[in-house]
Short mmCIF file of C-alpha atoms in Angstrom, two decimals:
data_model
loop_
_atom_site.label_atom_id
_atom_site.label_comp_id
_atom_site.label_asym_id
_atom_site.label_seq_id
_atom_site.Cartn_x
_atom_site.Cartn_y
_atom_site.Cartn_z
CA MET A 1 0.00 0.00 0.00
CA ILE A 2 1.33 3.46 -0.89
CA ALA A 3 2.06 5.59 2.13
CA GLY A 4 -0.35 8.47 2.58
CA VAL A 5 0.64 12.12 2.81
CA THR A 6 0.45 13.43 6.39
CA ALA A 7 -1.81 16.24 7.44
CA CYS A 8 1.21 18.58 7.55
CA ALA A 9 1.93 18.36 3.81
CA LEU A 10 0.43 20.64 1.14
CA LEU A 11 -2.08 22.26 3.50
CA SER A 12 -3.33 25.43 1.85
CA GLY A 13 -6.17 26.37 4.18
CA CYS A 14 -6.25 26.82 7.93
CA ALA A 15 -6.21 24.13 10.61
CA GLU A 16 -8.37 25.96 13.13
CA SER A 17 -8.07 25.72 16.88
CA GLY A 18 -10.79 24.26 19.03
CA THR A 19 -11.96 27.70 20.19
CA GLY A 20 -11.61 29.31 16.80
CA SER A 21 -9.96 32.36 18.49
CA SER A 22 -6.28 31.51 18.10
CA PRO A 23 -4.45 32.12 14.82
CA THR A 24 -3.40 29.24 12.63
CA GLY A 25 0.25 28.32 12.74
CA PRO A 26 2.61 27.76 9.77
CA LEU A 27 1.47 25.72 6.79
CA GLY A 28 0.36 22.27 7.88
CA GLN A 29 0.58 23.03 11.62
CA THR A 30 -2.19 23.50 14.16
CA ALA A 31 -2.25 26.65 16.28
CA SER A 32 -0.37 26.18 19.54
CA SER A 33 -3.39 27.34 21.61
CA SER A 34 -4.85 23.82 21.48
CA PRO A 35 -1.89 21.47 21.68
CA GLN A 36 -3.94 18.89 23.53
CA VAL A 37 -6.30 18.38 20.53
CA PRO A 38 -4.71 16.09 17.92
CA ALA A 39 -5.02 17.08 14.27
CA VAL A 40 -7.02 14.82 11.99
CA ASP A 41 -4.55 12.56 10.19
CA ILE A 42 -5.43 12.74 6.46
CA THR A 43 -4.03 10.12 4.09
CA LEU A 44 -4.56 9.44 0.37
CA THR A 45 -4.29 6.04 -1.28
CA VAL A 46 -2.38 7.45 -4.25
CA PRO A 47 1.13 8.90 -4.55
CA ARG A 48 1.78 12.51 -5.50
CA SER A 49 2.66 11.64 -9.11
CA GLY A 50 2.42 8.82 -11.63
CA VAL A 51 -1.09 7.81 -10.56
CA PRO A 52 -2.63 5.26 -13.00
CA VAL A 53 -5.86 6.52 -14.57
CA ASP A 54 -7.77 3.42 -13.46
CA LYS A 55 -6.72 3.84 -9.82
CA THR A 56 -9.55 4.35 -7.33
CA VAL A 57 -8.73 7.36 -5.18
CA SER A 58 -9.74 7.33 -1.52
CA ILE A 59 -9.07 9.73 1.34
CA HIS A 60 -8.92 8.49 4.94
CA ALA A 61 -9.20 10.33 8.23
CA ALA A 62 -7.86 9.20 11.62
CA SER A 63 -8.38 10.96 14.99
CA GLY A 64 -11.40 12.75 13.55
CA ARG A 65 -13.91 12.57 10.73
CA LEU A 66 -14.28 13.94 7.22
CA THR A 67 -17.14 16.37 6.68
CA ALA A 68 -16.57 17.56 3.10
CA VAL A 69 -14.28 16.57 0.22
CA SER A 70 -13.91 18.19 -3.20
CA VAL A 71 -11.48 16.78 -5.78
CA ARG A 72 -11.03 18.64 -9.06
CA ALA A 73 -8.69 18.51 -12.04
CA ALA A 74 -6.73 21.59 -13.03
CA GLY A 75 -9.32 22.38 -15.70
CA GLY A 76 -12.11 22.35 -13.14
CA ALA A 77 -13.62 18.93 -13.84
CA ARG A 78 -14.91 17.40 -10.63
CA LEU A 79 -14.04 13.85 -9.57
CA GLY A 80 -17.20 12.35 -8.13
CA GLY A 81 -17.06 10.46 -4.88
CA GLU A 82 -18.91 9.44 -1.73
CA LEU A 83 -18.30 9.96 1.97
CA SER A 84 -18.82 6.99 4.28
CA ALA A 85 -21.51 7.24 6.96
CA ASP A 86 -18.96 7.42 9.78
CA GLY A 87 -16.85 10.05 8.00
CA SER A 88 -13.73 7.91 8.07
CA VAL A 89 -13.23 7.62 4.30
CA TRP A 90 -14.14 9.34 1.05
CA THR A 91 -14.03 7.10 -2.05
CA ALA A 92 -14.04 8.32 -5.65
CA HIS A 93 -16.58 6.78 -7.99
CA GLY A 94 -15.44 8.82 -10.97
CA ARG A 95 -12.39 8.00 -13.10
CA LEU A 96 -9.21 9.94 -13.65
CA GLU A 97 -7.93 11.71 -16.77
CA PRO A 98 -4.34 11.15 -17.93
CA ASP A 99 -1.58 13.73 -17.34
CA SER A 100 -3.79 15.82 -15.06
CA GLN A 101 -3.10 17.62 -11.79
CA TYR A 102 -5.81 17.02 -9.18
CA THR A 103 -6.41 19.06 -6.07
CA ALA A 104 -8.30 17.60 -3.10
CA ARG A 105 -9.78 20.13 -0.67
CA ILE A 106 -10.69 18.37 2.55
CA VAL A 107 -12.70 19.59 5.51
CA SER A 108 -12.62 17.44 8.66
CA ARG A 109 -13.68 17.71 12.29
CA ARG A 110 -11.35 17.09 15.21
CA SER A 111 -12.33 15.23 18.33
CA ASP A 112 -13.22 18.48 20.12
CA GLY A 113 -15.54 19.57 17.31
CA SER A 114 -13.23 22.14 15.75
CA SER A 115 -12.79 22.26 11.99
CA GLN A 116 -9.65 21.47 10.01
CA GLN A 117 -8.93 22.17 6.36
CA ASP A 118 -6.34 20.38 4.25
CA VAL A 119 -5.25 20.35 0.64
CA ARG A 120 -3.65 17.43 -1.17
CA ARG A 121 -2.45 17.29 -4.75
CA PHE A 122 -1.59 14.42 -7.05
CA ARG A 123 -0.87 13.97 -10.74
CA THR A 124 -1.88 11.17 -13.07
CA VAL A 125 0.41 9.41 -15.49
CA ALA A 126 0.70 10.71 -19.06
CA LEU A 127 -0.46 8.41 -21.86
CA THR A 128 0.50 8.40 -25.53
CA LEU A 129 -2.18 8.17 -28.22
CA ASP A 130 -1.22 4.52 -28.68
CA GLN A 131 -2.14 3.97 -25.04
CA GLN A 132 -5.62 5.46 -25.43
CA THR A 133 -8.59 4.16 -27.39
CA TYR A 134 -11.41 6.48 -28.42
CA PRO A 135 -14.90 5.20 -29.30
CA SER A 136 -17.06 6.40 -32.18
CA ILE A 137 -20.73 5.44 -32.49
CA ALA A 138 -23.17 4.87 -35.32
CA PRO A 139 -25.91 5.97 -35.77
CA LEU A 140 -25.21 9.65 -35.25
CA ALA A 141 -26.73 11.57 -32.38
CA GLY A 142 -30.27 12.60 -33.30
CA GLU A 143 -30.38 10.48 -36.47
CA THR A 144 -33.55 8.69 -37.56
CA VAL A 145 -32.70 5.25 -38.92
CA GLY A 146 -34.39 2.11 -40.16
CA VAL A 147 -35.47 -0.96 -38.22
CA GLY A 148 -32.38 -2.93 -39.29
CA MET A 149 -29.75 -0.45 -38.09
CA PRO A 150 -27.28 -1.97 -35.62
CA VAL A 151 -25.53 0.11 -33.01
CA ILE A 152 -21.87 0.14 -34.04
CA VAL A 153 -19.07 1.14 -31.67
CA THR A 154 -15.63 1.45 -33.25
CA PHE A 155 -12.38 1.89 -31.28
CA ASP A 156 -9.30 3.44 -32.86
CA VAL A 157 -6.89 1.28 -30.79
CA PRO A 158 -7.61 -2.43 -30.17
CA VAL A 159 -9.49 -3.52 -27.06
CA THR A 160 -8.48 -6.90 -25.65
CA ASN A 161 -10.29 -6.50 -22.33
CA LYS A 162 -13.64 -6.77 -24.10
CA ALA A 163 -15.63 -8.09 -21.15
CA GLU A 164 -14.74 -5.10 -18.97
CA PHE A 165 -15.62 -2.70 -21.78
CA GLU A 166 -18.90 -4.44 -22.56
CA ARG A 167 -19.99 -4.13 -18.92
CA HIS A 168 -19.84 -0.37 -19.44
CA MET A 169 -21.58 -0.26 -22.85
CA LYS A 170 -25.35 0.02 -22.57
CA VAL A 171 -28.17 0.27 -25.10
CA THR A 172 -31.64 1.10 -23.84
CA ALA A 173 -34.80 1.51 -25.88
CA GLN A 174 -38.33 2.72 -25.36
CA PRO A 175 -40.27 0.51 -25.74
CA GLN A 176 -37.82 -1.95 -24.14
CA GLN A 177 -36.32 -4.53 -26.53
CA ASP A 178 -34.02 -7.42 -25.74
CA GLY A 179 -30.69 -7.39 -27.54
CA SER A 180 -27.00 -8.27 -27.40
CA TRP A 181 -23.50 -7.06 -28.26
CA TYR A 182 -21.42 -8.91 -30.83
CA TRP A 183 -17.67 -8.25 -31.21
CA LEU A 184 -16.55 -8.54 -34.82
CA ASN A 185 -12.93 -8.00 -33.80
CA ASP A 186 -10.82 -6.08 -31.27
CA GLN A 187 -11.95 -2.71 -32.64
CA GLU A 188 -15.62 -3.08 -33.55
CA ALA A 189 -18.65 -4.12 -31.51
CA HIS A 190 -22.28 -4.22 -32.74
CA TRP A 191 -25.56 -4.32 -30.81
CA ARG A 192 -28.89 -5.39 -32.29
CA PRO A 193 -32.27 -6.34 -30.85
CA ALA A 194 -33.54 -9.91 -31.08
CA SER A 195 -35.86 -8.87 -33.93
CA TYR A 196 -35.98 -5.76 -36.08
CA TRP A 197 -36.40 -2.58 -34.06
CA LEU A 198 -39.96 -1.50 -33.35
CA ALA A 199 -40.84 1.48 -35.54
CA GLY A 200 -40.91 4.71 -33.55
CA SER A 201 -38.55 3.50 -30.82
CA SER A 202 -36.30 5.93 -28.96
CA VAL A 203 -32.82 4.52 -28.31
CA SER A 204 -29.98 5.65 -26.03
CA VAL A 205 -26.40 4.42 -26.17
CA ASP A 206 -23.92 4.89 -23.31
CA VAL A 207 -20.30 3.92 -23.87
CA ASP A 208 -18.84 4.67 -20.44
CA VAL A 209 -15.26 3.55 -21.06
CA ASN A 210 -13.24 6.60 -20.09
CA SER A 211 -10.09 5.43 -18.24
CA LEU A 212 -11.16 1.78 -18.27
CA PRO A 213 -8.25 -0.63 -18.89
CA ALA A 214 -8.56 -1.94 -22.45
CA GLY A 215 -5.67 -4.38 -22.07
CA ASN A 216 -2.03 -4.25 -23.13
CA GLY A 217 -1.49 -0.94 -21.32
CA VAL A 218 -4.27 0.80 -23.26
CA PHE A 219 -7.07 2.79 -21.59
CA GLY A 220 -10.41 4.02 -22.84
CA GLN A 221 -10.85 7.73 -23.39
CA GLU A 222 -13.88 10.01 -23.83
CA SER A 223 -17.03 8.20 -22.78
CA ARG A 224 -19.83 8.79 -25.27
CA HIS A 225 -23.62 9.10 -25.09
CA ILE A 226 -26.00 9.41 -28.04
CA ASP A 227 -29.75 9.24 -28.62
CA PHE A 228 -31.38 8.27 -31.90
CA THR A 229 -34.80 7.32 -33.24
CA ILE A 230 -36.17 4.43 -35.25
CA GLY A 231 -38.36 5.63 -38.13
CA ASP A 232 -40.96 3.82 -40.21
CA ALA A 233 -40.32 0.14 -40.89
CA VAL A 234 -39.32 0.16 -44.58
CA VAL A 235 -38.51 -3.42 -45.62
CA SER A 236 -37.96 -4.43 -49.23
CA LYS A 237 -37.90 -8.04 -50.40
CA VAL A 238 -35.91 -8.77 -53.57
CA ASP A 239 -36.49 -12.05 -55.40
CA ALA A 240 -33.72 -12.71 -57.90
CA GLN A 241 -35.79 -15.48 -59.52
CA THR A 242 -38.87 -13.38 -60.30
CA ASP A 243 -36.91 -10.13 -60.69
CA ARG A 244 -39.34 -8.29 -58.48
CA MET A 245 -38.86 -6.16 -55.37
CA ARG A 246 -41.79 -5.80 -52.97
CA THR A 247 -41.55 -2.86 -50.58
CA TYR A 248 -43.46 -2.80 -47.29
CA VAL A 249 -43.94 0.23 -45.06
CA ASN A 250 -44.94 -0.63 -41.50
CA GLY A 251 -46.05 -4.04 -42.71
CA THR A 252 -48.16 -2.87 -45.65
CA LEU A 253 -47.13 -3.67 -49.24
CA VAL A 254 -46.86 -0.30 -50.99
CA ARG A 255 -45.12 -1.12 -54.29
CA THR A 256 -43.87 -3.99 -56.42
CA THR A 257 -40.94 -2.95 -58.59
CA PRO A 258 -39.42 -4.75 -61.59
CA ILE A 259 -35.67 -5.08 -61.06
CA THR A 260 -32.59 -6.81 -62.35
CA THR A 261 -29.84 -8.37 -60.23
CA GLY A 262 -26.45 -9.97 -60.90
CA LYS A 263 -25.79 -12.01 -64.00
CA PRO A 264 -23.80 -15.28 -63.97
CA GLY A 265 -20.33 -14.64 -62.62
CA PHE A 266 -21.61 -11.60 -60.70
CA THR A 267 -24.37 -13.24 -58.66
CA THR A 268 -26.10 -11.01 -56.13
CA ARG A 269 -25.82 -12.27 -52.57
CA SER A 270 -28.90 -13.69 -50.85
CA GLY A 271 -29.56 -12.75 -47.25
CA ILE A 272 -30.56 -9.77 -45.16
CA LYS A 273 -28.88 -6.51 -46.10
CA VAL A 274 -29.24 -3.05 -44.63
CA ILE A 275 -28.83 0.32 -46.32
CA ILE A 276 -25.43 1.67 -45.27
CA GLU A 277 -25.35 5.00 -47.10
CA LYS A 278 -27.20 6.96 -49.80
CA PHE A 279 -25.94 8.96 -52.79
CA ARG A 280 -28.10 11.12 -55.02
CA ARG A 281 -25.45 10.58 -57.70
CA LYS A 282 -22.38 8.36 -57.56
CA ARG A 283 -19.55 7.43 -59.90
CA MET A 284 -19.30 3.66 -60.24
CA ASP A 285 -15.93 2.42 -61.43
CA SER A 286 -15.52 -1.36 -61.64
CA GLU A 287 -11.83 -1.11 -60.75
CA THR A 288 -12.96 -0.46 -57.16
CA VAL A 289 -14.47 -3.97 -57.09
CA GLY A 290 -11.60 -5.70 -58.87
CA ILE A 291 -12.68 -5.45 -62.53
CA SER A 292 -9.77 -3.80 -64.32
CA SER A 293 -10.00 -1.52 -67.34
CA ASP A 294 -8.67 -4.24 -69.65
CA ASN A 295 -11.51 -6.61 -68.68
CA PRO A 296 -14.47 -6.85 -71.11
CA GLU A 297 -16.75 -6.38 -68.08
CA TYR A 298 -15.15 -3.07 -67.13
CA TYR A 299 -17.44 -0.10 -66.52
CA ASN A 300 -17.02 3.47 -65.33
CA ILE A 301 -20.29 5.39 -65.05
CA GLU A 302 -19.99 8.93 -63.81
CA ASP A 303 -23.46 9.75 -62.46
CA VAL A 304 -25.43 6.73 -61.32
CA GLU A 305 -28.60 8.13 -59.78
CA TYR A 306 -30.33 7.24 -56.50
CA ALA A 307 -27.60 4.86 -55.32
CA MET A 308 -27.96 3.14 -51.95
CA ARG A 309 -25.15 0.90 -50.72
CA VAL A 310 -26.08 -2.44 -49.10
CA THR A 311 -22.68 -4.19 -48.99
CA TYR A 312 -19.11 -3.03 -48.50
CA SER A 313 -18.14 -5.09 -51.54
CA GLY A 314 -20.10 -2.84 -53.88
CA GLU A 315 -23.75 -3.94 -54.10
CA PHE A 316 -26.19 -1.05 -54.45
CA LEU A 317 -29.79 -0.39 -55.27
CA HIS A 318 -29.75 2.27 -58.00
CA ALA A 319 -31.28 3.64 -61.18
CA ALA A 320 -30.24 1.64 -64.24
CA PRO A 321 -31.95 3.16 -67.30
CA TRP A 322 -29.68 1.12 -69.58
CA SER A 323 -31.28 -2.15 -68.42
CA VAL A 324 -34.98 -1.23 -68.33
CA ALA A 325 -35.78 -3.79 -71.05
CA SER A 326 -34.40 -6.58 -68.82
CA GLN A 327 -35.91 -5.41 -65.54
CA GLY A 328 -38.56 -7.83 -64.37
CA HIS A 329 -37.33 -10.44 -66.87
CA ALA A 330 -33.57 -11.15 -66.59
CA ASN A 331 -30.53 -10.60 -64.42
CA VAL A 332 -27.95 -8.57 -66.27
CA SER A 333 -26.11 -6.46 -63.68
CA HIS A 334 -22.71 -6.85 -62.04
CA GLY A 335 -24.39 -7.63 -58.72
CA CYS A 336 -26.36 -4.45 -58.04
CA THR A 337 -30.13 -4.18 -57.99
CA GLY A 338 -31.09 -1.99 -60.94
CA MET A 339 -34.43 -0.35 -61.69
CA SER A 340 -35.88 2.48 -63.73
CA VAL A 341 -35.06 6.06 -62.81
CA ALA A 342 -38.62 6.68 -61.62
CA ASN A 343 -38.69 3.57 -59.44
CA ALA A 344 -35.23 4.30 -58.06
CA ALA A 345 -36.24 7.87 -57.23
CA TRP A 346 -39.29 6.55 -55.36
CA ILE A 347 -37.46 3.99 -53.20
CA TYR A 348 -34.69 6.52 -52.56
CA SER A 349 -37.24 9.09 -51.36
CA ILE A 350 -38.69 6.84 -48.64
CA SER A 351 -35.45 5.14 -47.60
CA LYS A 352 -32.96 5.92 -44.86
CA ARG A 353 -29.85 4.38 -43.38
CA GLY A 354 -30.78 1.19 -41.57
CA ASP A 355 -33.70 0.18 -43.81
CA VAL A 356 -33.81 -3.53 -44.59
CA VAL A 357 -33.50 -5.23 -47.98
CA GLU A 358 -34.05 -9.00 -47.86
CA TYR A 359 -32.68 -10.96 -50.84
CA THR A 360 -33.66 -14.46 -51.96
CA GLY A 361 -33.25 -16.53 -55.10
CA THR A 362 -29.49 -17.09 -55.38
CA ASP A 363 -27.02 -19.59 -53.97
CA ARG A 364 -24.46 -16.95 -53.02
CA PRO A 365 -24.87 -16.02 -49.33
CA MET A 366 -24.55 -12.63 -47.71
CA THR A 367 -21.82 -12.62 -45.04
CA PHE A 368 -21.86 -10.95 -41.65
CA GLU A 369 -18.86 -8.68 -42.23
CA ASN A 370 -19.86 -7.45 -45.70
CA GLY A 371 -21.91 -4.48 -44.54
CA TYR A 372 -24.45 -4.41 -41.75
CA GLY A 373 -24.86 -8.17 -41.93
CA ASP A 374 -25.98 -8.60 -38.32
CA TRP A 375 -29.36 -10.13 -39.23
CA ASN A 376 -27.82 -13.08 -41.04
CA LEU A 377 -27.18 -14.80 -37.71
CA SER A 378 -29.89 -16.21 -35.48
CA PHE A 379 -30.19 -14.25 -32.27
CA ALA A 380 -28.96 -17.28 -30.32
CA ASP A 381 -25.75 -17.29 -32.39
CA TYR A 382 -25.50 -13.52 -32.21
CA ARG A 383 -25.47 -13.65 -28.40
CA LYS A 384 -22.43 -15.94 -28.59
CA GLY A 385 -20.47 -13.00 -29.99
CA SER A 386 -20.83 -11.15 -26.69
CA ALA A 387 -17.73 -11.03 -24.49
CA LEU A 388 -20.04 -11.78 -21.57
CA SER A 389 -21.72 -14.85 -23.07
#
């Protein structure tokens, strides 16, 4: 155990006498008018410097009792804590910031009822950026998303102590919905409900990882909180055999659209996909998906309209005026779901990030990692991806 600092050190206020009428002596000393009254012995459980950011700070009093404690960083941020019922100890419940000077201002009461004031200071250890991991969250704060949108937390430095982090990562919804975290790797964790979100839900995400040990000498930084909303349930069902897409809004079929999907050699993946991002116009260059300019299948189209990405590997829903004659009859694309400009404009207008597109009719499966593929696992298997399972 680290030795505490005595009551004589770093005292900036006064250690008053029992009568309150005698002047205070030199720094850290009690006025000589009450020599028979012992000073409250104040000790801290941390050294003056090099304090780890995950260290729990406590302040102890002997020969008296604590009555008030305030601990603040140099910038003014308060370190939360709680005083025991008997006044013998104050324990921090907040966490420390790296490379920060903290000042503890302590008020205690001596055995004769007189008041004593002490000041203690300590400094936390400095951390490099490689020793800190910062979380980012999708969706964005205030965003309205579709019923298939997972919560995605990404860390810029790997987390190996996943269980500890997951204990401090909470998703709550109104109405309440059961769900689970799933770690794709050391830097990305997803959360989804057991079934698609209920339309109209309000969701809060708390990633309270500031100063938590992430493993390998790395610590979390900047806890995050966001709120977002689930919009209308827009679910489209694409059948690559019939070349039709049926779109449902809140469970009601609102349109059946003729489409075309991937031709042989470029088969569209079957499974549950989720809209990742939307582009009013987007250049589509096949070199980005591995089809070089010397390949007969090469394409480079400058302004593809109403494009909505559903896989990282390059599958989109988009306007394809060049294939209208095949839409509803044949699959002629390089894997995307093409439709007329008017139909693409319509689905684009009602769609948002997180809307669901369910594909059937091919023998090429959608994979979990190729986009927001969370719904391609049963919920029982999804739960197994939790660090707490």
